Amino acid sequence: MTPALEPLRRIAAYAVATDPHGRVLLVRASARSGTPGIWSLPGGAVDHGEDPNHTVVRETAAETGLSVAVTGLRDVLADMRSLPHRGVTIHTDRLIYEVSVRGGNLIDRVGQPTDMARWHTLEEAQELRLRPFTAAALGLPAASADLRPEEVPDFPSFYAYPGPDGLHRAQRFAAYAIATDPRNRLLLTRVAPGYPGEGCWHLPGGGTDYGEQPGTALIRELVEETGQQGRLVELLGVASHRDAASLGPEGYPIDWHGVRAFYRVAVDAPTEVAVGDVGGSTSEARWMALTDVAALPSDQLTEVTADALRAAGLL
C-alpha cells in the first residue's frame, strides 16, 4: 500500500529539442532525485509569476548548457507521482514546448537533480528508462512507470499560501474553451458578483482538479457551467497572467498567478444553455454571434478572453 502522503501541485515546462540528425535531447535523473537513472525531457517547475516560455528556456540552459528558443507548443499533459522518500504525492501540469537550439555546449552536472544531458535517436530513447510523460510526448511506450497513489488525494480547488513577503500567493492551472456551434456562434459565460472580473464575459472553463487531465477537465467544466456537451478539436495555446494583488471572494489580497491552456471545442448539438454550478463563479452563459462579440465594449470582456479570441483570429 502507498503510505499517506502530502498532496502537492505544481506547473512545469519542458523542451523537445531535435538536432539536424533527428535526435532528441534528454536529461538523466541523478542519485539526488526520486527516480535515479531515469531519462526525461529537459525542463522543470514554473516559478510563481514566471511565464512558462521563460521557464523552459531557463531550465534547459541550466540542465543541458544549451541556449534554446521556443518555436511552438506541442502538448499539455498532467500526471500524479508519489514520492515516499519525500513524503509527498505531486500532481504536475506539464507544458511541452518545441524549441530550437541557439548555441552552447552540453554539460554534465555534479550534485544536481539531473547529472547528464545527451542526444538520442528515437530508437535509442525507446531502449532507455523514460519518465512516462517524456515517452508520451515523444510518442514512445513508457519503459518505466512512476509510483502512483491508489486513490486521488483530497486537495482544495483553491489553495493559497504565505509568500516570502507575507502576502498570500496562489498558482493555478486552468483550461478554457473557445467553443463554437454549427452556426459559428461563440459560447461565453459571465463572471458572477464577488469574483475578479465580475460582470464581464469570459470563456467557459476553469481550474483542473487534482489528478485530472486538462482536456477532461474542460469538457466537465463546459457541462457544469453551460449544460453543453463539447468535443475537443485542438490545443490553441497557453497564456500566463499574474495579478500581484488580486482580491477575490476570500476577502484578502492574493498574489495570483494563473497559467491557462486554451482549446478549440466544437459543440455539435447545442442545447438550451443552463448554468449548473449555481452559486459559483458563473452567473450566466450565452451563445453569441461573432459580430455581437466583436461589438462588445472592451471592458465587458475579461482580459484573458480578449487575448485568446484575438489569438484565435475571432476578434
PDB file of C-alpha atoms in Angstrom:
ATOM      1  CA  MET A   1       0.000   0.000   0.000  1.00  0.00           C
ATOM      2  CA  THR A   2       1.180   3.527  -0.753  1.00  0.00           C
ATOM      3  CA  PRO A   3       1.585   5.394   2.564  1.00  0.00           C
ATOM      4  CA  ALA A   4      -0.442   8.551   3.226  1.00  0.00           C
ATOM      5  CA  LEU A   5       1.485  11.315   1.551  1.00  0.00           C
ATOM      6  CA  GLU A   6       1.031  15.091   1.497  1.00  0.00           C
ATOM      7  CA  PRO A   7      -0.564  16.184  -1.804  1.00  0.00           C
ATOM      8  CA  LEU A   8       1.147  18.979  -3.730  1.00  0.00           C
ATOM      9  CA  ARG A   9       0.519  20.634  -7.110  1.00  0.00           C
ATOM     10  CA  ARG A  10       2.919  22.287  -9.487  1.00  0.00           C
ATOM     11  CA  ILE A  11       3.172  23.523 -13.071  1.00  0.00           C
ATOM     12  CA  ALA A  12       6.220  22.650 -15.159  1.00  0.00           C
ATOM     13  CA  ALA A  13       7.518  23.328 -18.675  1.00  0.00           C
ATOM     14  CA  TYR A  14       9.691  21.073 -20.850  1.00  0.00           C
ATOM     15  CA  ALA A  15      11.594  21.258 -24.127  1.00  0.00           C
ATOM     16  CA  VAL A  16      11.501  18.965 -27.138  1.00  0.00           C
ATOM     17  CA  ALA A  17      14.736  19.812 -28.958  1.00  0.00           C
ATOM     18  CA  THR A  18      15.994  17.941 -32.013  1.00  0.00           C
ATOM     19  CA  ASP A  19      19.333  18.204 -33.832  1.00  0.00           C
ATOM     20  CA  PRO A  20      19.988  18.067 -37.612  1.00  0.00           C
ATOM     21  CA  HIS A  21      20.193  14.258 -37.351  1.00  0.00           C
ATOM     22  CA  GLY A  22      16.712  13.978 -35.833  1.00  0.00           C
ATOM     23  CA  ARG A  23      17.995  13.099 -32.371  1.00  0.00           C
ATOM     24  CA  VAL A  24      16.126  14.355 -29.299  1.00  0.00           C
ATOM     25  CA  LEU A  25      17.717  15.956 -26.240  1.00  0.00           C
ATOM     26  CA  LEU A  26      17.193  14.096 -22.945  1.00  0.00           C
ATOM     27  CA  VAL A  27      18.500  14.522 -19.398  1.00  0.00           C
ATOM     28  CA  ARG A  28      19.178  11.818 -16.815  1.00  0.00           C
ATOM     29  CA  ALA A  29      17.977  11.972 -13.216  1.00  0.00           C
ATOM     30  CA  SER A  30      20.792  11.753 -10.690  1.00  0.00           C
ATOM     31  CA  ALA A  31      21.047   9.893  -7.397  1.00  0.00           C
ATOM     32  CA  ARG A  32      19.727  13.070  -5.736  1.00  0.00           C
ATOM     33  CA  SER A  33      16.365  12.695  -7.464  1.00  0.00           C
ATOM     34  CA  GLY A  34      13.445  10.417  -6.660  1.00  0.00           C
ATOM     35  CA  THR A  35      13.973   8.442  -9.881  1.00  0.00           C
ATOM     36  CA  PRO A  36      17.757   7.984 -10.329  1.00  0.00           C
ATOM     37  CA  GLY A  37      18.816   6.821 -13.772  1.00  0.00           C
ATOM     38  CA  ILE A  38      15.502   7.751 -15.419  1.00  0.00           C
ATOM     39  CA  TRP A  39      15.630   9.935 -18.533  1.00  0.00           C
ATOM     40  CA  SER A  40      13.280  12.806 -19.323  1.00  0.00           C
ATOM     41  CA  LEU A  41      12.889  15.959 -21.364  1.00  0.00           C
ATOM     42  CA  PRO A  42      14.823  18.948 -20.011  1.00  0.00           C
ATOM     43  CA  GLY A  43      12.700  21.367 -18.027  1.00  0.00           C
ATOM     44  CA  GLY A  44      11.226  21.952 -14.612  1.00  0.00           C
ATOM     45  CA  ALA A  45       8.875  23.843 -12.337  1.00  0.00           C
ATOM     46  CA  VAL A  46       7.383  27.195 -13.318  1.00  0.00           C
ATOM     47  CA  ASP A  47       8.273  29.736 -10.643  1.00  0.00           C
ATOM     48  CA  HIS A  48       5.487  31.877  -9.218  1.00  0.00           C
ATOM     49  CA  GLY A  49       4.685  34.626 -11.715  1.00  0.00           C
ATOM     50  CA  GLU A  50       7.026  33.235 -14.362  1.00  0.00           C
ATOM     51  CA  ASP A  51       5.908  32.814 -17.975  1.00  0.00           C
ATOM     52  CA  PRO A  52       6.292  29.111 -18.904  1.00  0.00           C
ATOM     53  CA  ASN A  53       8.082  30.174 -22.102  1.00  0.00           C
ATOM     54  CA  HIS A  54      10.811  31.625 -19.904  1.00  0.00           C
ATOM     55  CA  THR A  55      10.808  28.574 -17.644  1.00  0.00           C
ATOM     56  CA  VAL A  56      11.596  26.143 -20.444  1.00  0.00           C
ATOM     57  CA  VAL A  57      14.465  28.333 -21.716  1.00  0.00           C
ATOM     58  CA  ARG A  58      15.900  28.813 -18.211  1.00  0.00           C
ATOM     59  CA  GLU A  59      15.602  25.182 -17.143  1.00  0.00           C
ATOM     60  CA  THR A  60      17.008  23.804 -20.409  1.00  0.00           C
ATOM     61  CA  ALA A  61      20.052  26.054 -20.120  1.00  0.00           C
ATOM     62  CA  ALA A  62      20.613  25.006 -16.501  1.00  0.00           C
ATOM     63  CA  GLU A  63      20.236  21.262 -17.161  1.00  0.00           C
ATOM     64  CA  THR A  64      21.991  20.972 -20.527  1.00  0.00           C
ATOM     65  CA  GLY A  65      24.219  24.015 -21.103  1.00  0.00           C
ATOM     66  CA  LEU A  66      22.313  24.877 -24.288  1.00  0.00           C
ATOM     67  CA  SER A  67      20.523  28.104 -25.136  1.00  0.00           C
ATOM     68  CA  VAL A  68      17.155  27.466 -26.795  1.00  0.00           C
ATOM     69  CA  ALA A  69      14.290  29.476 -28.255  1.00  0.00           C
ATOM     70  CA  VAL A  70      10.653  28.401 -28.052  1.00  0.00           C
ATOM     71  CA  THR A  71       9.177  27.699 -31.503  1.00  0.00           C
ATOM     72  CA  GLY A  72       5.778  26.262 -30.565  1.00  0.00           C
ATOM     73  CA  LEU A  73       3.534  24.475 -28.075  1.00  0.00           C
ATOM     74  CA  ARG A  74       3.436  20.716 -28.562  1.00  0.00           C
ATOM     75  CA  ASP A  75       1.115  19.407 -25.842  1.00  0.00           C
ATOM     76  CA  VAL A  76      -0.228  19.830 -22.317  1.00  0.00           C
ATOM     77  CA  LEU A  77      -0.228  16.760 -20.056  1.00  0.00           C
ATOM     78  CA  ALA A  78      -0.925  16.035 -16.401  1.00  0.00           C
ATOM     79  CA  ASP A  79       0.085  13.209 -14.086  1.00  0.00           C
ATOM     80  CA  MET A  80       0.321  12.170 -10.454  1.00  0.00           C
ATOM     81  CA  ARG A  81       3.516  10.845  -8.941  1.00  0.00           C
ATOM     82  CA  SER A  82       4.122   9.564  -5.402  1.00  0.00           C
ATOM     83  CA  LEU A  83       7.499  10.221  -3.782  1.00  0.00           C
ATOM     84  CA  PRO A  84       7.505   8.311  -0.466  1.00  0.00           C
ATOM     85  CA  HIS A  85      11.094   9.336   0.298  1.00  0.00           C
ATOM     86  CA  ARG A  86       9.888  12.957   0.341  1.00  0.00           C
ATOM     87  CA  GLY A  87       6.504  12.179   1.921  1.00  0.00           C
ATOM     88  CA  VAL A  88       4.543  13.739  -0.929  1.00  0.00           C
ATOM     89  CA  THR A  89       2.334  12.978  -3.919  1.00  0.00           C
ATOM     90  CA  ILE A  90       2.640  15.572  -6.694  1.00  0.00           C
ATOM     91  CA  HIS A  91       0.156  16.450  -9.423  1.00  0.00           C
ATOM     92  CA  THR A  92       2.075  18.165 -12.239  1.00  0.00           C
ATOM     93  CA  ASP A  93       0.600  20.023 -15.184  1.00  0.00           C
ATOM     94  CA  ARG A  94       3.295  19.713 -17.858  1.00  0.00           C
ATOM     95  CA  LEU A  95       3.588  22.129 -20.771  1.00  0.00           C
ATOM     96  CA  ILE A  96       5.568  20.579 -23.616  1.00  0.00           C
ATOM     97  CA  TYR A  97       7.243  23.088 -25.961  1.00  0.00           C
ATOM     98  CA  GLU A  98       9.148  22.628 -29.192  1.00  0.00           C
ATOM     99  CA  VAL A  99      12.417  24.563 -29.176  1.00  0.00           C
ATOM    100  CA  SER A 100      15.359  25.325 -31.439  1.00  0.00           C
ATOM    101  CA  VAL A 101      18.954  25.342 -30.192  1.00  0.00           C
ATOM    102  CA  ARG A 102      20.699  28.725 -30.445  1.00  0.00           C
ATOM    103  CA  GLY A 103      24.093  27.628 -29.126  1.00  0.00           C
ATOM    104  CA  GLY A 104      26.060  26.389 -26.144  1.00  0.00           C
ATOM    105  CA  ASN A 105      27.699  23.087 -25.223  1.00  0.00           C
ATOM    106  CA  LEU A 106      26.331  20.057 -23.394  1.00  0.00           C
ATOM    107  CA  ILE A 107      27.376  19.889 -19.762  1.00  0.00           C
ATOM    108  CA  ASP A 108      27.428  17.235 -17.045  1.00  0.00           C
ATOM    109  CA  ARG A 109      26.417  18.336 -13.550  1.00  0.00           C
ATOM    110  CA  VAL A 110      27.519  17.134 -10.120  1.00  0.00           C
ATOM    111  CA  GLY A 111      25.229  17.192  -7.099  1.00  0.00           C
ATOM    112  CA  GLN A 112      22.149  18.325  -9.044  1.00  0.00           C
ATOM    113  CA  PRO A 113      18.790  16.558  -9.646  1.00  0.00           C
ATOM    114  CA  THR A 114      19.890  15.836 -13.240  1.00  0.00           C
ATOM    115  CA  ASP A 115      23.506  14.911 -13.947  1.00  0.00           C
ATOM    116  CA  MET A 116      23.775  14.263 -17.695  1.00  0.00           C
ATOM    117  CA  ALA A 117      22.352  15.576 -20.991  1.00  0.00           C
ATOM    118  CA  ARG A 118      22.682  13.628 -24.242  1.00  0.00           C
ATOM    119  CA  TRP A 119      21.255  13.453 -27.768  1.00  0.00           C
ATOM    120  CA  HIS A 120      19.409  10.205 -28.602  1.00  0.00           C
ATOM    121  CA  THR A 121      17.658   8.852 -31.655  1.00  0.00           C
ATOM    122  CA  LEU A 122      14.058   7.820 -31.007  1.00  0.00           C
ATOM    123  CA  GLU A 123      15.168   4.200 -31.390  1.00  0.00           C
ATOM    124  CA  GLU A 124      17.803   4.714 -28.694  1.00  0.00           C
ATOM    125  CA  ALA A 125      15.348   6.615 -26.490  1.00  0.00           C
ATOM    126  CA  GLN A 126      12.890   3.739 -26.683  1.00  0.00           C
ATOM    127  CA  GLU A 127      15.502   1.494 -25.015  1.00  0.00           C
ATOM    128  CA  LEU A 128      16.022   3.927 -22.124  1.00  0.00           C
ATOM    129  CA  ARG A 129      14.073   4.076 -18.880  1.00  0.00           C
ATOM    130  CA  LEU A 130      11.880   7.080 -19.631  1.00  0.00           C
ATOM    131  CA  ARG A 131       9.583   9.126 -17.435  1.00  0.00           C
ATOM    132  CA  PRO A 132       6.038   8.370 -18.631  1.00  0.00           C
ATOM    133  CA  PHE A 133       5.330  11.987 -19.618  1.00  0.00           C
ATOM    134  CA  THR A 134       8.501  12.020 -21.738  1.00  0.00           C
ATOM    135  CA  ALA A 135       7.535   8.814 -23.514  1.00  0.00           C
ATOM    136  CA  ALA A 136       4.038  10.200 -24.130  1.00  0.00           C
ATOM    137  CA  ALA A 137       5.405  13.477 -25.501  1.00  0.00           C
ATOM    138  CA  LEU A 138       7.679  11.590 -27.917  1.00  0.00           C
ATOM    139  CA  GLY A 139       5.068   9.022 -28.920  1.00  0.00           C
ATOM    140  CA  LEU A 140       7.022   6.155 -27.346  1.00  0.00           C
ATOM    141  CA  PRO A 141       5.947   3.375 -24.970  1.00  0.00           C
ATOM    142  CA  ALA A 142       6.971   4.042 -21.376  1.00  0.00           C
ATOM    143  CA  ALA A 143       9.767   1.711 -20.225  1.00  0.00           C
ATOM    144  CA  SER A 144       9.278   2.696 -16.572  1.00  0.00           C
ATOM    145  CA  ALA A 145       6.298   3.760 -14.501  1.00  0.00           C
ATOM    146  CA  ASP A 146       6.106   6.390 -11.792  1.00  0.00           C
ATOM    147  CA  LEU A 147       4.734   5.291  -8.442  1.00  0.00           C
ATOM    148  CA  ARG A 148       1.134   6.475  -8.313  1.00  0.00           C
ATOM    149  CA  PRO A 149      -1.254   6.685  -5.361  1.00  0.00           C
ATOM    150  CA  GLU A 150      -4.041   4.112  -5.247  1.00  0.00           C
ATOM    151  CA  GLU A 151      -6.583   6.923  -4.811  1.00  0.00           C
ATOM    152  CA  VAL A 152      -6.585  10.565  -5.800  1.00  0.00           C
ATOM    153  CA  PRO A 153      -5.783  12.516  -2.630  1.00  0.00           C
ATOM    154  CA  ASP A 154      -8.022  15.321  -1.386  1.00  0.00           C
ATOM    155  CA  PHE A 155      -6.781  18.718  -2.483  1.00  0.00           C
ATOM    156  CA  PRO A 156      -8.627  22.060  -2.296  1.00  0.00           C
ATOM    157  CA  SER A 157      -9.756  23.620  -5.580  1.00  0.00           C
ATOM    158  CA  PHE A 158      -8.210  26.863  -4.374  1.00  0.00           C
ATOM    159  CA  TYR A 159      -5.012  26.859  -2.348  1.00  0.00           C
ATOM    160  CA  ALA A 160      -3.159  29.983  -1.198  1.00  0.00           C
ATOM    161  CA  TYR A 161      -0.063  30.036   0.978  1.00  0.00           C
ATOM    162  CA  PRO A 162       2.011  32.811   2.575  1.00  0.00           C
ATOM    163  CA  GLY A 163       4.747  34.105   0.272  1.00  0.00           C
ATOM    164  CA  PRO A 164       8.177  35.403   1.332  1.00  0.00           C
ATOM    165  CA  ASP A 165       6.779  38.957   1.577  1.00  0.00           C
ATOM    166  CA  GLY A 166       3.887  37.866   3.819  1.00  0.00           C
ATOM    167  CA  LEU A 167       1.303  38.247   1.057  1.00  0.00           C
ATOM    168  CA  HIS A 168      -0.662  35.113   0.257  1.00  0.00           C
ATOM    169  CA  ARG A 169       0.072  33.720  -3.179  1.00  0.00           C
ATOM    170  CA  ALA A 170      -1.616  31.130  -5.361  1.00  0.00           C
ATOM    171  CA  GLN A 171      -0.622  29.436  -8.603  1.00  0.00           C
ATOM    172  CA  ARG A 172      -3.411  27.795 -10.578  1.00  0.00           C
ATOM    173  CA  PHE A 173      -3.620  25.809 -13.794  1.00  0.00           C
ATOM    174  CA  ALA A 174      -6.830  26.058 -15.790  1.00  0.00           C
ATOM    175  CA  ALA A 175      -8.266  25.045 -19.160  1.00  0.00           C
ATOM    176  CA  TYR A 176     -10.644  27.181 -21.233  1.00  0.00           C
ATOM    177  CA  ALA A 177     -12.704  26.628 -24.365  1.00  0.00           C
ATOM    178  CA  ILE A 178     -13.188  28.680 -27.484  1.00  0.00           C
ATOM    179  CA  ALA A 179     -16.420  26.792 -28.109  1.00  0.00           C
ATOM    180  CA  THR A 180     -18.457  27.243 -31.281  1.00  0.00           C
ATOM    181  CA  ASP A 181     -21.570  25.581 -32.691  1.00  0.00           C
ATOM    182  CA  PRO A 182     -22.569  24.736 -36.312  1.00  0.00           C
ATOM    183  CA  ARG A 183     -23.916  28.297 -36.703  1.00  0.00           C
ATOM    184  CA  ASN A 184     -20.445  29.613 -35.765  1.00  0.00           C
ATOM    185  CA  ARG A 185     -21.751  31.184 -32.558  1.00  0.00           C
ATOM    186  CA  LEU A 186     -19.388  31.554 -29.621  1.00  0.00           C
ATOM    187  CA  LEU A 187     -20.246  30.302 -26.136  1.00  0.00           C
ATOM    188  CA  LEU A 188     -19.442  32.782 -23.358  1.00  0.00           C
ATOM    189  CA  THR A 189     -20.031  32.871 -19.608  1.00  0.00           C
ATOM    190  CA  ARG A 190     -20.496  35.878 -17.321  1.00  0.00           C
ATOM    191  CA  VAL A 191     -18.413  36.228 -14.161  1.00  0.00           C
ATOM    192  CA  ALA A 192     -20.556  36.222 -11.024  1.00  0.00           C
ATOM    193  CA  PRO A 193     -20.534  39.091  -8.479  1.00  0.00           C
ATOM    194  CA  GLY A 194     -17.746  38.902  -5.927  1.00  0.00           C
ATOM    195  CA  TYR A 195     -15.268  37.282  -8.307  1.00  0.00           C
ATOM    196  CA  PRO A 196     -12.413  39.025 -10.144  1.00  0.00           C
ATOM    197  CA  GLY A 197     -13.808  40.461 -13.384  1.00  0.00           C
ATOM    198  CA  GLU A 198     -17.398  40.340 -12.123  1.00  0.00           C
ATOM    199  CA  GLY A 199     -19.965  41.170 -14.781  1.00  0.00           C
ATOM    200  CA  CYS A 200     -17.557  40.575 -17.668  1.00  0.00           C
ATOM    201  CA  TRP A 201     -17.939  37.909 -20.326  1.00  0.00           C
ATOM    202  CA  HIS A 202     -15.468  35.064 -20.048  1.00  0.00           C
ATOM    203  CA  LEU A 203     -14.602  31.785 -21.765  1.00  0.00           C
ATOM    204  CA  PRO A 204     -16.144  28.616 -20.288  1.00  0.00           C
ATOM    205  CA  GLY A 205     -13.717  26.515 -18.323  1.00  0.00           C
ATOM    206  CA  GLY A 206     -11.736  26.769 -15.122  1.00  0.00           C
ATOM    207  CA  GLY A 207      -9.246  25.157 -12.809  1.00  0.00           C
ATOM    208  CA  THR A 208      -8.497  21.474 -13.226  1.00  0.00           C
ATOM    209  CA  ASP A 209      -8.969  19.027 -10.364  1.00  0.00           C
ATOM    210  CA  TYR A 210      -6.126  17.114  -8.771  1.00  0.00           C
ATOM    211  CA  GLY A 211      -5.298  14.075 -10.932  1.00  0.00           C
ATOM    212  CA  GLU A 212      -7.334  15.377 -13.878  1.00  0.00           C
ATOM    213  CA  GLN A 213      -6.177  15.799 -17.480  1.00  0.00           C
ATOM    214  CA  PRO A 214      -6.752  19.320 -18.916  1.00  0.00           C
ATOM    215  CA  GLY A 215      -8.992  18.156 -21.773  1.00  0.00           C
ATOM    216  CA  THR A 216     -11.135  16.038 -19.464  1.00  0.00           C
ATOM    217  CA  ALA A 217     -11.439  18.942 -17.028  1.00  0.00           C
ATOM    218  CA  LEU A 218     -12.529  21.316 -19.776  1.00  0.00           C
ATOM    219  CA  ILE A 219     -15.322  19.078 -21.059  1.00  0.00           C
ATOM    220  CA  ARG A 220     -16.519  18.636 -17.456  1.00  0.00           C
ATOM    221  CA  GLU A 221     -16.462  22.397 -16.825  1.00  0.00           C
ATOM    222  CA  LEU A 222     -18.354  23.025 -20.062  1.00  0.00           C
ATOM    223  CA  VAL A 223     -21.222  20.837 -18.867  1.00  0.00           C
ATOM    224  CA  GLU A 224     -21.208  22.306 -15.344  1.00  0.00           C
ATOM    225  CA  GLU A 225     -21.129  25.930 -16.471  1.00  0.00           C
ATOM    226  CA  THR A 226     -23.303  25.838 -19.603  1.00  0.00           C
ATOM    227  CA  GLY A 227     -25.015  22.433 -19.928  1.00  0.00           C
ATOM    228  CA  GLN A 228     -23.337  21.853 -23.319  1.00  0.00           C
ATOM    229  CA  GLN A 229     -21.607  18.678 -24.495  1.00  0.00           C
ATOM    230  CA  GLY A 230     -18.392  19.541 -26.335  1.00  0.00           C
ATOM    231  CA  ARG A 231     -15.725  17.846 -28.409  1.00  0.00           C
ATOM    232  CA  LEU A 232     -12.048  18.801 -28.189  1.00  0.00           C
ATOM    233  CA  VAL A 233     -10.710  19.873 -31.583  1.00  0.00           C
ATOM    234  CA  GLU A 234      -7.223  21.242 -30.910  1.00  0.00           C
ATOM    235  CA  LEU A 235      -4.945  22.849 -28.354  1.00  0.00           C
ATOM    236  CA  LEU A 236      -4.566  26.521 -29.305  1.00  0.00           C
ATOM    237  CA  GLY A 237      -2.034  27.807 -26.798  1.00  0.00           C
ATOM    238  CA  VAL A 238      -1.074  28.623 -23.229  1.00  0.00           C
ATOM    239  CA  ALA A 239      -1.127  32.010 -21.519  1.00  0.00           C
ATOM    240  CA  SER A 240       0.347  33.163 -18.223  1.00  0.00           C
ATOM    241  CA  HIS A 241      -1.026  36.043 -16.179  1.00  0.00           C
ATOM    242  CA  ARG A 242      -0.009  37.433 -12.801  1.00  0.00           C
ATOM    243  CA  ASP A 243      -2.046  39.803 -10.667  1.00  0.00           C
ATOM    244  CA  ALA A 244       0.167  40.779  -7.754  1.00  0.00           C
ATOM    245  CA  ALA A 245      -2.759  41.780  -5.525  1.00  0.00           C
ATOM    246  CA  SER A 246      -5.951  40.185  -6.798  1.00  0.00           C
ATOM    247  CA  LEU A 247      -8.939  40.496  -4.495  1.00  0.00           C
ATOM    248  CA  GLY A 248     -11.471  37.687  -4.708  1.00  0.00           C
ATOM    249  CA  PRO A 249     -14.219  36.142  -2.576  1.00  0.00           C
ATOM    250  CA  GLU A 250     -11.601  35.181   0.009  1.00  0.00           C
ATOM    251  CA  GLY A 251     -11.639  38.836   1.102  1.00  0.00           C
ATOM    252  CA  TYR A 252      -7.871  39.434   1.217  1.00  0.00           C
ATOM    253  CA  PRO A 253      -5.246  40.349  -1.413  1.00  0.00           C
ATOM    254  CA  ILE A 254      -3.597  37.400  -3.152  1.00  0.00           C
ATOM    255  CA  ASP A 255      -0.523  37.395  -5.371  1.00  0.00           C
ATOM    256  CA  TRP A 256      -2.253  35.388  -8.116  1.00  0.00           C
ATOM    257  CA  HIS A 257      -0.516  33.536 -10.941  1.00  0.00           C
ATOM    258  CA  GLY A 258      -2.731  31.790 -13.477  1.00  0.00           C
ATOM    259  CA  VAL A 259      -1.479  29.516 -16.251  1.00  0.00           C
ATOM    260  CA  ARG A 260      -4.242  28.738 -18.750  1.00  0.00           C
ATOM    261  CA  ALA A 261      -4.477  26.319 -21.662  1.00  0.00           C
ATOM    262  CA  PHE A 262      -6.896  27.214 -24.463  1.00  0.00           C
ATOM    263  CA  TYR A 263      -8.635  24.656 -26.653  1.00  0.00           C
ATOM    264  CA  ARG A 264     -10.884  24.892 -29.670  1.00  0.00           C
ATOM    265  CA  VAL A 265     -14.073  22.982 -28.813  1.00  0.00           C
ATOM    266  CA  ALA A 266     -16.954  22.043 -31.106  1.00  0.00           C
ATOM    267  CA  VAL A 267     -20.478  21.790 -29.717  1.00  0.00           C
ATOM    268  CA  ASP A 268     -22.111  19.764 -32.476  1.00  0.00           C
ATOM    269  CA  ALA A 269     -25.625  19.714 -30.995  1.00  0.00           C
ATOM    270  CA  PRO A 270     -26.145  22.886 -28.917  1.00  0.00           C
ATOM    271  CA  THR A 271     -28.976  22.874 -26.398  1.00  0.00           C
ATOM    272  CA  GLU A 272     -30.580  25.492 -24.193  1.00  0.00           C
ATOM    273  CA  VAL A 273     -27.854  26.987 -22.044  1.00  0.00           C
ATOM    274  CA  ALA A 274     -28.127  26.169 -18.340  1.00  0.00           C
ATOM    275  CA  VAL A 275     -25.676  27.100 -15.571  1.00  0.00           C
ATOM    276  CA  GLY A 276     -25.378  24.020 -13.383  1.00  0.00           C
ATOM    277  CA  ASP A 277     -22.837  25.313 -10.880  1.00  0.00           C
ATOM    278  CA  VAL A 278     -25.269  27.639  -9.069  1.00  0.00           C
ATOM    279  CA  GLY A 279     -23.530  29.913  -6.582  1.00  0.00           C
ATOM    280  CA  GLY A 280     -20.161  29.522  -8.266  1.00  0.00           C
ATOM    281  CA  SER A 281     -18.108  31.926 -10.351  1.00  0.00           C
ATOM    282  CA  THR A 282     -20.517  31.795 -13.335  1.00  0.00           C
ATOM    283  CA  SER A 283     -23.795  33.743 -13.186  1.00  0.00           C
ATOM    284  CA  GLU A 284     -24.885  33.388 -16.821  1.00  0.00           C
ATOM    285  CA  ALA A 285     -23.952  31.682 -20.077  1.00  0.00           C
ATOM    286  CA  ARG A 286     -24.962  32.628 -23.606  1.00  0.00           C
ATOM    287  CA  TRP A 287     -24.407  31.794 -27.262  1.00  0.00           C
ATOM    288  CA  MET A 288     -23.337  34.926 -29.178  1.00  0.00           C
ATOM    289  CA  ALA A 289     -22.797  35.677 -32.833  1.00  0.00           C
ATOM    290  CA  LEU A 290     -19.177  36.614 -33.520  1.00  0.00           C
ATOM    291  CA  THR A 291     -20.315  40.042 -34.741  1.00  0.00           C
ATOM    292  CA  ASP A 292     -22.005  40.637 -31.382  1.00  0.00           C
ATOM    293  CA  VAL A 293     -18.881  39.566 -29.520  1.00  0.00           C
ATOM    294  CA  ALA A 294     -16.746  41.925 -31.603  1.00  0.00           C
ATOM    295  CA  ALA A 295     -19.174  44.756 -30.798  1.00  0.00           C
ATOM    296  CA  LEU A 296     -18.871  44.303 -27.016  1.00  0.00           C
ATOM    297  CA  PRO A 297     -17.084  47.186 -25.228  1.00  0.00           C
ATOM    298  CA  SER A 298     -13.544  46.266 -24.247  1.00  0.00           C
ATOM    299  CA  ASP A 299     -14.406  46.458 -20.553  1.00  0.00           C
ATOM    300  CA  GLN A 300     -17.132  43.807 -20.996  1.00  0.00           C
ATOM    301  CA  LEU A 301     -14.638  41.049 -21.852  1.00  0.00           C
ATOM    302  CA  THR A 302     -12.108  39.671 -19.399  1.00  0.00           C
ATOM    303  CA  GLU A 303      -8.538  40.338 -20.449  1.00  0.00           C
ATOM    304  CA  VAL A 304      -7.777  36.646 -20.891  1.00  0.00           C
ATOM    305  CA  THR A 305     -10.856  36.181 -23.096  1.00  0.00           C
ATOM    306  CA  ALA A 306      -9.967  39.102 -25.354  1.00  0.00           C
ATOM    307  CA  ASP A 307      -6.379  37.871 -25.712  1.00  0.00           C
ATOM    308  CA  ALA A 308      -7.495  34.314 -26.520  1.00  0.00           C
ATOM    309  CA  LEU A 309     -10.061  35.416 -29.112  1.00  0.00           C
ATOM    310  CA  ARG A 310      -7.526  37.676 -30.815  1.00  0.00           C
ATOM    311  CA  ALA A 311      -5.003  34.854 -30.903  1.00  0.00           C
ATOM    312  CA  ALA A 312      -7.647  32.611 -32.494  1.00  0.00           C
ATOM    313  CA  GLY A 313      -8.482  35.277 -35.073  1.00  0.00           C
ATOM    314  CA  LEU A 314     -12.035  35.802 -33.772  1.00  0.00           C
ATOM    315  CA  LEU A 315     -11.626  39.446 -32.683  1.00  0.00           C
TER     316      LEU A 315
END
